[in-house]
XYZ file of C-alpha atoms in Angstrom:
748
model
C 69.279 16.074 65.481
C 67.554 15.975 62.088
C 66.991 18.885 59.732
C 63.894 19.455 57.593
C 65.206 17.058 54.942
C 65.708 14.315 57.607
C 69.510 14.535 57.557
C 71.737 15.033 60.576
C 72.613 18.610 61.360
C 76.378 19.064 61.428
C 78.550 22.093 62.096
C 79.498 24.280 59.182
C 83.147 23.646 60.010
C 82.585 20.040 58.915
C 81.547 21.245 55.452
C 84.616 23.500 55.368
C 86.898 20.580 56.209
C 85.206 18.370 53.607
C 85.760 20.983 50.908
C 89.351 21.489 52.059
C 89.922 17.724 51.863
C 88.397 17.587 48.391
C 90.592 20.473 47.217
C 93.725 18.738 48.442
C 92.740 15.450 46.781
C 92.458 17.352 43.498
C 95.776 19.128 44.114
C 94.054 22.517 44.176
C 95.908 25.137 46.207
C 93.547 28.028 45.650
C 91.031 27.025 48.311
C 90.688 29.948 50.739
C 89.230 29.987 54.257
C 88.509 33.414 55.727
C 87.924 34.265 59.372
C 85.447 34.728 61.045
C 83.106 34.373 58.032
C 83.926 32.219 55.062
C 82.097 31.106 51.944
C 81.400 27.525 50.942
C 81.524 26.117 47.451
C 77.793 26.615 46.931
C 78.071 30.292 47.864
C 76.740 29.886 51.417
C 78.319 32.214 53.979
C 79.095 30.513 57.280
C 80.439 31.828 60.572
C 83.486 29.980 61.934
C 84.580 32.378 64.686
C 83.498 29.986 67.427
C 84.739 26.876 65.573
C 88.329 27.789 64.727
C 90.669 28.614 67.607
C 94.170 30.053 67.834
C 93.807 31.424 64.297
C 96.660 33.125 62.462
C 95.517 35.131 59.436
C 97.083 36.629 56.316
C 95.841 39.799 54.759
C 92.093 40.106 54.122
C 91.269 37.675 56.967
C 92.642 34.658 55.099
C 93.374 31.825 57.538
C 97.014 30.779 57.623
C 96.717 28.274 60.480
C 94.450 27.259 63.366
C 95.509 25.524 66.567
C 92.100 24.164 67.598
C 88.735 23.161 66.185
C 85.453 23.036 68.076
C 82.707 20.653 66.933
C 79.151 20.738 68.221
C 76.662 17.871 67.985
C 72.968 18.558 68.499
C 70.750 15.902 70.081
C 66.977 15.870 69.939
C 65.100 15.566 73.240
C 61.432 16.228 72.549
C 60.181 13.483 74.893
C 61.388 11.308 77.755
C 62.522 8.504 75.427
C 64.649 10.928 73.412
C 66.191 12.242 76.642
C 67.182 8.737 77.731
C 68.658 7.969 74.323
C 70.488 11.323 74.230
C 71.936 10.775 77.685
C 73.124 7.298 76.713
C 74.607 8.632 73.481
C 76.543 11.314 75.389
C 77.948 8.738 77.793
C 79.068 6.368 75.011
C 80.458 9.265 72.991
C 82.618 10.480 75.900
C 83.918 6.952 76.497
C 84.742 6.580 72.810
C 86.615 9.892 72.780
C 88.628 8.853 75.843
C 89.527 5.545 74.182
C 90.579 7.350 71.010
C 92.675 9.773 73.081
C 94.607 6.910 74.684
C 95.476 5.505 71.249
C 96.306 8.892 69.690
C 98.110 10.962 72.298
C 99.430 13.437 69.738
C 95.858 14.751 69.371
C 94.258 16.425 72.388
C 90.486 15.932 72.654
C 88.186 17.572 75.221
C 84.496 16.799 75.601
C 81.700 18.741 77.240
C 78.073 17.565 77.246
C 74.812 18.799 78.704
C 75.364 16.726 81.867
C 79.101 17.341 82.341
C 78.756 20.432 84.530
C 76.275 18.768 86.867
C 78.381 15.626 87.192
C 81.573 17.572 87.886
C 79.743 19.801 90.376
C 78.586 16.765 92.358
C 82.035 15.185 92.117
C 83.221 17.599 94.820
C 81.190 15.645 97.382
C 82.826 12.355 96.449
C 86.404 13.640 96.480
C 85.807 15.397 99.840
C 84.709 12.344 101.835
C 88.047 11.241 103.299
C 89.076 14.845 103.978
C 85.870 15.442 105.925
C 86.532 12.311 107.982
C 90.020 13.647 108.747
C 88.512 16.982 109.696
C 86.039 15.305 112.044
C 88.805 13.290 113.720
C 90.909 16.421 114.264
C 88.001 18.411 115.693
C 87.015 15.568 118.040
C 90.583 15.250 119.317
C 91.045 18.966 119.903
C 87.587 19.414 121.470
C 88.338 16.665 123.972
C 91.727 18.226 124.760
C 90.221 21.717 125.177
C 87.710 20.400 127.722
C 90.302 18.414 129.657
C 92.513 19.441 132.569
C 94.836 17.751 135.017
C 92.142 17.544 137.674
C 90.412 14.251 136.811
C 87.184 15.275 138.587
C 86.725 18.729 137.050
C 87.958 17.690 133.626
C 85.127 17.410 131.069
C 86.439 15.463 128.025
C 83.061 13.822 127.440
C 81.425 17.230 127.074
C 83.824 18.111 124.254
C 82.816 14.932 122.458
C 79.113 15.340 123.248
C 79.192 18.892 121.936
C 80.229 17.543 118.543
C 77.624 14.788 118.835
C 75.010 17.516 119.379
C 76.118 19.320 116.217
C 76.225 16.069 114.234
C 72.725 15.105 115.378
C 71.282 18.418 114.260
C 73.017 18.178 110.873
C 71.838 14.596 110.329
C 68.301 15.485 111.417
C 68.205 18.307 108.893
C 69.552 16.010 106.158
C 66.919 13.402 106.984
C 64.104 15.942 106.839
C 65.349 17.297 103.516
C 65.526 13.773 102.060
C 62.071 12.813 103.346
C 60.537 15.937 101.830
C 62.082 15.252 98.426
C 64.812 17.854 98.714
C 67.748 17.994 96.336
C 71.375 17.606 97.325
C 74.234 19.651 95.900
C 77.889 20.169 96.750
C 77.280 23.503 98.484
C 75.977 21.416 101.416
C 79.627 20.816 102.307
C 79.578 24.218 103.992
C 76.685 23.401 106.343
C 78.705 21.257 108.833
C 81.177 24.111 109.202
C 78.394 26.628 109.777
C 77.052 24.335 112.476
C 80.545 23.876 113.876
C 81.113 27.607 114.252
C 77.744 28.294 115.886
C 77.210 25.098 117.862
C 80.696 24.740 119.330
C 80.706 28.271 120.690
C 77.342 27.692 122.382
C 78.482 24.472 124.046
C 81.851 25.894 125.112
C 80.117 28.975 126.516
C 77.900 26.758 128.676
C 80.950 24.859 129.905
C 82.773 28.118 130.618
C 79.797 29.359 132.619
C 79.750 26.087 134.576
C 83.367 26.668 135.606
C 82.425 29.993 137.199
C 79.665 28.549 139.412
C 80.268 27.732 143.069
C 81.177 24.123 143.704
C 79.287 24.011 146.995
C 75.991 24.617 145.160
C 73.626 21.838 144.144
C 73.810 20.716 140.533
C 70.329 22.108 139.828
C 71.368 25.542 141.069
C 74.564 25.472 139.044
C 72.667 24.491 135.891
C 70.155 27.272 136.532
C 73.011 29.773 136.665
C 74.505 28.349 133.449
C 71.224 28.657 131.547
C 70.615 32.157 132.901
C 74.083 33.283 131.794
C 74.233 31.705 128.341
C 70.813 30.910 126.935
C 69.642 34.480 126.354
C 72.596 35.334 124.110
C 72.529 31.891 122.474
C 68.820 32.277 121.729
C 69.349 35.712 120.174
C 72.214 34.560 117.968
C 70.235 31.492 116.907
C 67.307 33.744 116.001
C 69.706 35.872 113.981
C 70.911 32.811 112.048
C 67.323 31.732 111.404
C 66.333 35.161 110.130
C 69.369 35.517 107.877
C 69.158 32.073 106.311
C 65.361 32.142 106.405
C 65.344 35.112 104.067
C 67.848 33.260 101.889
C 65.492 30.272 101.757
C 62.525 32.457 100.795
C 61.319 33.289 97.267
C 63.421 36.477 97.465
C 66.372 34.293 96.454
C 66.243 33.318 92.778
C 69.163 30.870 92.925
C 67.911 27.356 93.553
C 71.209 26.057 94.983
C 71.453 28.986 97.423
C 67.803 28.581 98.432
C 68.272 24.867 99.193
C 71.469 25.613 101.100
C 69.767 28.248 103.263
C 66.733 26.015 103.872
C 68.927 23.138 105.028
C 70.955 25.516 107.223
C 67.806 26.856 108.891
C 66.596 23.364 109.768
C 70.017 22.343 111.103
C 70.387 25.495 113.231
C 66.888 25.116 114.676
C 67.476 21.517 115.731
C 70.937 22.409 117.033
C 69.270 24.908 119.360
C 66.822 22.278 120.591
C 69.565 19.680 121.076
C 71.787 22.124 122.978
C 68.893 22.961 125.293
C 67.966 19.344 125.872
C 70.682 16.836 125.000
C 73.776 18.874 125.810
C 72.160 20.440 128.862
C 71.273 17.024 130.265
C 74.827 15.848 129.504
C 76.128 18.784 131.538
C 73.813 17.804 134.405
C 75.078 14.221 134.277
C 78.741 15.280 134.353
C 77.854 17.732 137.140
C 76.620 14.908 139.364
C 79.793 12.970 138.548
C 81.833 15.977 139.627
C 79.871 16.514 142.861
C 80.367 12.856 143.776
C 84.117 13.164 143.114
C 84.040 10.519 140.382
C 86.577 10.274 137.583
C 85.437 12.315 134.572
C 86.235 9.492 132.113
C 85.899 6.212 134.005
C 83.204 7.420 136.481
C 85.151 5.735 139.302
C 85.160 7.498 142.663
C 88.469 9.251 143.320
C 90.099 8.276 146.628
C 91.191 10.793 149.248
C 94.778 12.122 149.035
C 95.910 10.069 152.026
C 94.694 6.880 150.330
C 96.096 7.953 146.985
C 99.595 8.355 148.377
C 100.048 4.611 148.815
C 99.042 3.857 145.231
C 101.378 3.470 142.267
C 102.659 6.420 140.255
C 100.457 5.837 137.182
C 97.389 5.461 139.403
C 98.155 8.741 141.189
C 98.625 10.423 137.804
C 95.218 9.244 136.543
C 93.414 10.008 139.794
C 94.803 13.470 140.518
C 92.059 15.701 141.920
C 91.623 18.649 144.242
C 89.214 18.197 147.141
C 87.327 21.172 148.530
C 88.604 20.594 152.050
C 92.181 20.835 150.754
C 91.775 24.553 150.294
C 92.144 26.922 153.178
C 89.103 28.933 154.178
C 90.856 32.179 153.456
C 91.688 31.128 149.944
C 88.920 31.796 147.452
C 90.582 30.729 144.246
C 88.492 28.804 141.746
C 89.559 25.198 141.249
C 89.045 25.579 137.485
C 91.824 28.174 137.230
C 94.270 25.305 136.779
C 92.771 24.821 133.303
C 95.465 25.782 130.793
C 93.410 28.289 128.782
C 91.779 29.842 131.850
C 95.175 30.254 133.475
C 96.702 31.682 130.283
C 94.010 34.340 129.854
C 93.699 35.378 133.482
C 97.340 35.422 134.502
C 99.093 36.450 131.320
C 97.107 37.570 128.280
C 94.625 39.981 129.888
C 97.397 41.964 131.575
C 99.551 41.899 128.443
C 96.911 43.116 125.935
C 95.834 45.995 128.217
C 99.408 47.101 128.869
C 100.020 50.733 127.973
C 103.074 49.887 125.875
C 101.263 47.204 123.878
C 98.272 49.328 122.837
C 100.127 51.557 120.307
C 101.426 48.499 118.469
C 97.935 46.987 118.326
C 96.518 50.243 116.918
C 99.337 50.377 114.370
C 98.688 46.770 113.422
C 94.997 47.586 112.958
C 95.883 50.460 110.612
C 98.025 48.069 108.576
C 95.084 45.638 108.526
C 92.756 48.365 107.232
C 95.287 49.435 104.600
C 95.701 45.951 103.138
C 91.941 45.340 103.351
C 91.312 48.574 101.415
C 93.883 47.594 98.806
C 92.082 44.289 98.281
C 88.633 45.864 98.426
C 89.482 48.225 95.559
C 90.447 45.215 93.429
C 87.388 43.087 94.151
C 85.660 41.657 91.106
C 82.717 39.402 90.533
C 83.506 35.826 89.622
C 81.711 33.911 86.897
C 84.112 31.166 85.893
C 82.565 27.696 85.684
C 85.817 26.254 86.995
C 85.249 27.840 90.418
C 82.354 25.531 91.301
C 83.633 22.115 90.219
C 86.303 19.654 91.259
C 89.725 19.896 89.660
C 90.902 17.410 87.030
C 87.450 17.186 85.467
C 86.076 17.580 81.967
C 84.667 20.995 82.808
C 88.052 22.306 83.926
C 89.891 20.931 80.901
C 87.265 22.033 78.390
C 86.748 25.573 79.698
C 90.505 26.125 79.965
C 91.010 25.205 76.317
C 87.921 27.100 75.206
C 88.989 30.323 76.898
C 92.496 29.932 75.508
C 91.549 29.377 71.878
C 87.919 30.432 71.335
C 87.583 33.728 73.193
C 88.043 36.192 70.332
C 84.303 36.417 69.720
C 81.273 36.148 71.931
C 78.987 33.107 71.723
C 76.519 33.067 68.861
C 73.429 34.963 70.031
C 70.041 34.044 68.632
C 67.982 37.113 67.621
C 64.319 36.014 67.287
C 61.581 38.248 65.869
C 58.284 36.738 67.038
C 55.752 38.957 65.274
C 54.709 39.615 61.729
C 56.327 42.865 60.634
C 56.516 44.722 57.359
C 59.895 43.519 56.170
C 59.334 45.285 52.840
C 59.026 48.649 54.626
C 62.192 50.764 54.512
C 61.780 52.106 58.059
C 61.352 48.575 59.468
C 64.454 47.423 57.598
C 66.421 50.316 59.085
C 65.146 49.507 62.582
C 66.197 45.860 62.394
C 69.634 46.759 61.061
C 70.025 49.440 63.754
C 69.195 47.000 66.573
C 71.892 44.600 65.370
C 74.442 47.297 64.648
C 77.922 46.478 65.921
C 77.445 42.721 65.538
C 78.645 40.263 62.960
C 75.293 39.269 61.461
C 74.523 35.812 60.060
C 71.131 36.796 58.766
C 68.705 35.824 56.052
C 67.380 39.369 56.203
C 70.638 41.122 55.354
C 71.427 38.483 52.708
C 67.992 39.074 51.184
C 68.590 42.832 50.993
C 71.996 42.257 49.384
C 70.342 39.855 46.952
C 67.913 42.566 45.850
C 70.715 45.095 45.470
C 72.680 42.692 43.252
C 69.590 42.444 41.033
C 69.472 46.279 40.957
C 66.088 46.152 42.691
C 64.842 48.470 45.376
C 64.594 46.994 48.884
C 61.286 48.814 49.354
C 58.857 46.501 47.555
C 55.117 45.944 47.791
C 54.119 43.110 50.121
C 53.178 40.696 47.317
C 56.422 41.236 45.428
C 58.402 40.830 48.659
C 56.878 37.439 49.510
C 57.069 36.160 45.935
C 60.760 37.011 45.574
C 61.454 35.623 49.052
C 59.750 32.291 48.441
C 60.289 31.593 44.756
C 63.600 33.286 44.015
C 65.742 33.994 47.092
C 65.134 30.740 49.018
C 65.360 28.666 45.826
C 68.895 29.894 45.183
C 71.398 27.242 46.443
C 73.499 29.894 48.110
C 70.595 31.016 50.292
C 68.523 27.850 50.527
C 69.704 27.124 54.081
C 67.943 30.287 55.270
C 64.587 28.520 54.837
C 65.004 27.168 58.388
C 65.200 30.734 59.735
C 61.876 31.933 58.379
C 58.370 30.764 59.297
C 55.887 31.264 56.442
C 52.566 29.488 57.147
C 50.368 28.385 54.282
C 47.183 30.359 53.630
C 44.101 29.267 51.690
C 43.898 32.436 49.599
C 47.567 32.150 48.546
C 48.473 35.211 50.608
C 51.550 34.591 52.727
C 53.460 36.523 55.344
C 56.516 36.001 57.524
C 55.124 35.465 61.043
C 58.507 34.901 62.703
C 62.170 34.814 61.797
C 65.587 34.578 63.345
C 69.123 35.724 62.768
C 72.406 35.064 64.551
C 74.649 37.740 66.020
C 78.276 37.647 67.136
C 80.006 40.477 68.967
C 83.717 41.201 68.982
C 83.775 40.670 72.752
C 86.195 38.539 74.715
C 84.280 35.563 76.079
C 86.632 35.451 79.077
C 85.342 38.863 80.170
C 81.970 37.948 81.619
C 81.212 41.538 82.582
C 81.287 42.579 78.927
C 79.065 39.654 77.987
C 76.618 40.474 80.750
C 76.520 44.147 79.705
C 75.909 43.016 76.139
C 73.073 40.764 77.254
C 71.476 43.493 79.355
C 71.731 46.000 76.495
C 69.912 43.656 74.120
C 67.268 42.848 76.740
C 66.536 46.501 77.460
C 66.358 47.159 73.735
C 63.861 44.301 73.296
C 61.549 46.003 75.812
C 61.618 49.444 74.183
C 62.016 48.699 70.474
C 59.260 48.885 67.899
C 60.035 45.356 66.744
C 59.258 42.552 69.189
C 62.242 40.283 69.571
C 64.070 38.151 72.128
C 67.717 37.135 72.403
C 69.080 33.847 73.682
C 72.229 31.803 74.042
C 72.774 28.769 76.325
C 75.586 30.613 78.120
C 73.061 33.288 79.147
C 71.585 30.789 81.609
C 74.805 30.733 83.579
C 75.356 34.468 83.124
C 71.951 35.097 84.711
C 73.054 33.012 87.664
C 76.296 34.966 87.738
C 74.455 38.269 87.890
C 71.938 37.164 90.505
C 74.528 35.341 92.633
C 75.774 38.754 93.751
C 72.598 40.807 93.853
C 70.300 38.350 95.619
C 72.575 37.548 98.604
C 73.401 41.237 99.065
C 69.715 42.109 99.025
C 68.902 39.363 101.502
C 71.745 40.322 103.830
C 70.621 43.976 103.840
C 67.037 42.953 104.652
C 68.160 40.630 107.434
C 70.558 43.256 108.845
C 67.795 45.868 109.017
C 65.439 43.376 110.630
C 68.025 42.324 113.199
C 68.860 45.913 114.115
C 65.171 46.656 114.601
C 64.609 43.421 116.516
C 67.630 43.784 118.785
C 66.779 47.396 119.645
C 63.998 46.078 121.876
C 66.054 43.301 123.471
C 69.490 44.694 124.281
C 69.952 46.676 127.465
C 71.829 49.522 125.770
C 71.737 50.981 122.271
C 75.525 51.409 122.405
C 75.804 47.625 122.175
C 74.108 47.735 118.767
C 76.456 50.495 117.620
C 79.577 48.588 118.640
C 78.355 45.308 117.147
C 77.572 47.066 113.858
C 81.017 48.690 113.722
C 82.715 45.390 114.537
C 80.781 43.482 111.870
C 81.574 46.187 109.300
C 85.287 46.044 110.170
C 85.376 42.233 109.957
C 83.457 42.024 106.677
C 85.542 44.788 105.126
C 88.723 42.951 106.050
C 87.437 39.574 104.867
C 86.425 40.964 101.459
C 89.774 42.734 101.050
C 91.979 39.812 102.056
C 89.723 37.417 100.150
C 90.472 39.357 96.968
C 94.204 39.413 97.717
C 93.983 35.621 98.161
C 92.517 35.355 94.620
C 88.968 34.525 95.681
C 86.309 36.018 93.431
C 82.980 37.371 94.590
C 80.614 34.596 93.498
C 77.662 32.733 94.987
C 79.798 30.603 97.341
C 81.830 33.500 98.695
C 78.691 35.620 99.142
C 77.034 32.887 101.229
C 80.201 32.730 103.334
C 80.168 36.506 103.819
C 76.563 36.379 105.008
C 77.539 33.623 107.427
C 80.472 35.815 108.494
C 78.039 38.432 109.807
C 76.430 35.846 112.071
C 79.774 34.344 113.119
C 81.137 37.758 114.097
C 78.098 38.605 116.191
C 78.216 35.132 117.744
C 81.715 35.739 119.091
C 81.959 39.499 119.598
C 78.509 40.334 121.007
C 79.066 38.679 124.443
C 82.383 40.526 124.880
C 80.888 43.871 123.927
C 77.732 43.503 126.011
C 79.659 42.393 129.122
C 81.958 45.400 128.810
C 79.243 47.992 128.163
C 76.902 46.766 130.888
C 79.694 46.726 133.492
C 79.580 49.457 136.168
C 81.769 51.082 138.827
C 85.181 49.807 137.661
C 87.589 51.157 135.064
C 87.504 50.313 131.365
C 90.640 48.191 131.681
C 89.091 46.207 134.509
C 85.971 45.435 132.487
C 87.983 44.523 129.387
C 89.884 41.992 131.472
C 86.658 40.732 132.994
C 85.034 40.326 129.558
C 87.998 38.301 128.295
C 88.036 36.147 131.417
C 84.306 35.447 131.152
C 84.015 34.784 127.402
C 87.586 34.478 126.117
C 88.036 30.797 126.889
C 84.918 29.776 124.946
C 85.938 31.955 121.974
C 89.467 30.562 121.991
C 88.302 26.944 122.264
C 85.755 27.257 119.454
C 88.267 29.089 117.243
C 90.931 26.413 117.671
C 88.504 23.573 116.934
C 86.952 25.439 114.000
C 90.312 26.254 112.403
C 91.623 22.719 112.814
C 88.428 21.426 111.198
C 88.911 23.745 108.212
C 92.522 22.807 107.464
C 91.753 19.495 105.635
C 89.484 21.418 103.247
C 92.557 23.126 101.812
C 93.758 19.774 100.451
C 90.498 18.796 98.683
C 91.044 18.782 94.885
C 88.103 21.069 94.206
C 87.844 24.777 93.469
C 84.547 24.957 95.360
C 86.090 23.719 98.609
C 89.111 25.943 98.001
C 86.823 28.974 97.956
C 84.964 27.630 100.980
C 88.173 27.102 102.957
C 89.666 30.496 102.190
C 86.496 32.427 102.998
C 85.699 30.565 106.227
C 89.324 30.664 107.387
C 89.502 34.423 106.842
C 86.199 34.941 108.662
C 87.397 32.932 111.664
C 90.858 34.519 111.773
C 89.704 38.136 111.363
C 86.951 37.665 113.959
C 89.460 36.140 116.385
C 91.813 39.071 115.733
C 89.038 41.521 116.640
C 87.965 39.606 119.753
C 91.439 39.213 121.237
C 93.298 42.291 119.994
C 91.257 45.088 118.457
C 88.251 45.243 120.802
C 90.226 44.796 124.067
C 92.493 47.711 123.126
C 89.986 50.102 121.531
C 87.422 49.675 124.313
C 89.954 50.872 126.883
C 90.027 54.438 125.536
C 86.735 55.030 123.681
C 83.164 55.430 124.990
C 81.252 54.388 126.954
C 82.933 55.890 130.002
C 83.100 53.851 133.202
C 83.446 56.811 135.614
C 81.026 56.704 138.496
C 78.571 59.555 138.212
C 76.594 61.103 141.015
C 72.960 60.251 140.626
C 70.260 62.712 141.522
C 68.065 61.659 144.337
C 64.593 61.197 142.969
C 61.508 59.797 144.665
C 62.301 56.512 142.934
C 65.988 56.635 143.913
C 66.225 58.117 147.407
C 67.995 57.047 150.555
C 66.060 56.264 153.688
C 68.127 56.202 156.868
C 66.892 54.617 160.038
C 68.784 55.556 163.187
C 68.634 53.904 166.540
C 69.923 56.320 169.167
C 71.335 55.714 172.603
C 71.283 58.682 175.053
C 73.680 58.753 177.975
C 73.360 60.671 181.235
C 74.933 63.816 179.778
C 72.208 63.885 177.095
C 74.793 63.215 174.454
C 73.256 61.515 171.418
C 75.193 58.649 169.971
C 74.162 56.851 166.771
C 74.304 53.148 167.503
C 73.020 51.705 164.207
C 72.409 53.019 160.713
C 70.326 51.170 158.189
C 70.244 52.481 154.623
C 67.512 51.614 152.163
């Protein structure tokens, strides 16, 4: 970038090094460098606090040694051609530095350009490819196993595979729509397949679980009708909840572009997943239902022979063709053929009785208290994250550069530009006091303060008439070599009548604030911004790092605001749809318990509260409701039996689907832990905690707590009202002794 005299602008530290080199060549040992402000040979004061790192000083801020030096090169990009040239220059420069580093390993060089952060952010997608393929292979294998059983007719391995195909189709459809509409891709999209996996797999497994409970002697159409009646209402409500939550995130309420794109893509994927489950997966279930009714093999579609024919076949053939025929079961026996499924058998015969055992409940309650204690400990330590390293892949330029920068150059805040964009009376004493008061507490690199000191050295008053002020400023102060560089900080337009005024000016401020403490920097930024709105002097403040700090501040506020709006909407919406208001109360308490635990354990696992973790927490609300709402509603709506009986029934009805989806979801997450990226590390830890804590509530906390807290399951006597009365019809038979005998009683 060129200065006013058409020379390249270089850092002041370069001039310092040139003068130091000249002093050494002349064998002069009296050259002094002070920190953080030093003086050049021509008398110019320069700030080197952000250019010298790891500084050791003598008395009076004299630099004894420095472990690092930071150089900044400014490129001009006033048009598209300049941007292309600047981008090419950055690329060649980085390659040259890497080549120099290989030849001179004793010197450590780290580069960071305007495009480095974006490139390293997108690198996460490239390094995650083979891990995602591994994840897909693991999920496919486990989904097929979860849907399989020894009975080759009732086994449904294809439905496990087709469930994942349904989720993949919806995700690909959403990606295609985003690409066709000119949407942008970023690495946060890595979380969308796992959101779809958590929601879509549970819906498909719930349909399969409902199919297992239908009567085998029914027609396939009737069995499908029962499946849709049992599952589609809850699946529709949870899908609507996802759409509302992410829809608000995709709206203009969200001021983070990456989060808005993520939520928009998620909404499209969830909508098409709902359509594909209704159509594609439902038709797949119908197809496998006809295969089952015809006693065909669930994989090879070959008709299974009768047991008497099977007995004469070879051992491997009998193993592959093992099936239970309906006429093999005695009429008195009403056991479901699907109870031989491993997970169904485990829940019904073992787990339900164990978790509701009187001696087990105290230990579960104690374990829950321990869970709350550790969650509270982590919750009290939660802090907002703002480190650039948390959103990029490891072993990148961003990681290396920011690590070194925070190690050596964090004594002072970044240089903050203080721009006065109006013509003010600089010669007025009160205005001078106001400007100095606004910048109080900062290290000032200012033409204004230097000008006032210049007048004081000349034994002149700082309160001068306007004409004297401008004359001294233009013809004396700025002509002095020591202060000549300040001419770039003052805008003095030419006037025809030789009257001039300063229409705008700038100064640079540095605070003694640790750059590693983003909260202090953000508070500093907010203080200056509020002051700019209320001060008499119109000014603005800016630093390139403020762009990211704004994102840091809004990455917490915007998702929290959106989640609160969506939660209020969902509570209002569900109040008209659920059969009992107690269901809403229990769902709310469960979600609060899960989110509280996830935030606490997330902090203990060294995950900061940033944009990625906030999006995961919002998804956690939906995931919790997805899994816990069917259990709670089945329990609360149950009548006539005891609490324990309905807890067991709820687990038997919905537990298999929850367990299957949890196993597949967790196995799919495990490869993410190995991806060399901090973004995927945050994603893995948050999603894993959400899944584990939700599973813990579904299979331990809720089954125990619901057995001894409201609502009560005692049968109450109902008052006989005109709408609820008993009509008894008696048919009497009278014998010869006129004795009345009731032969038949019909109650209505």
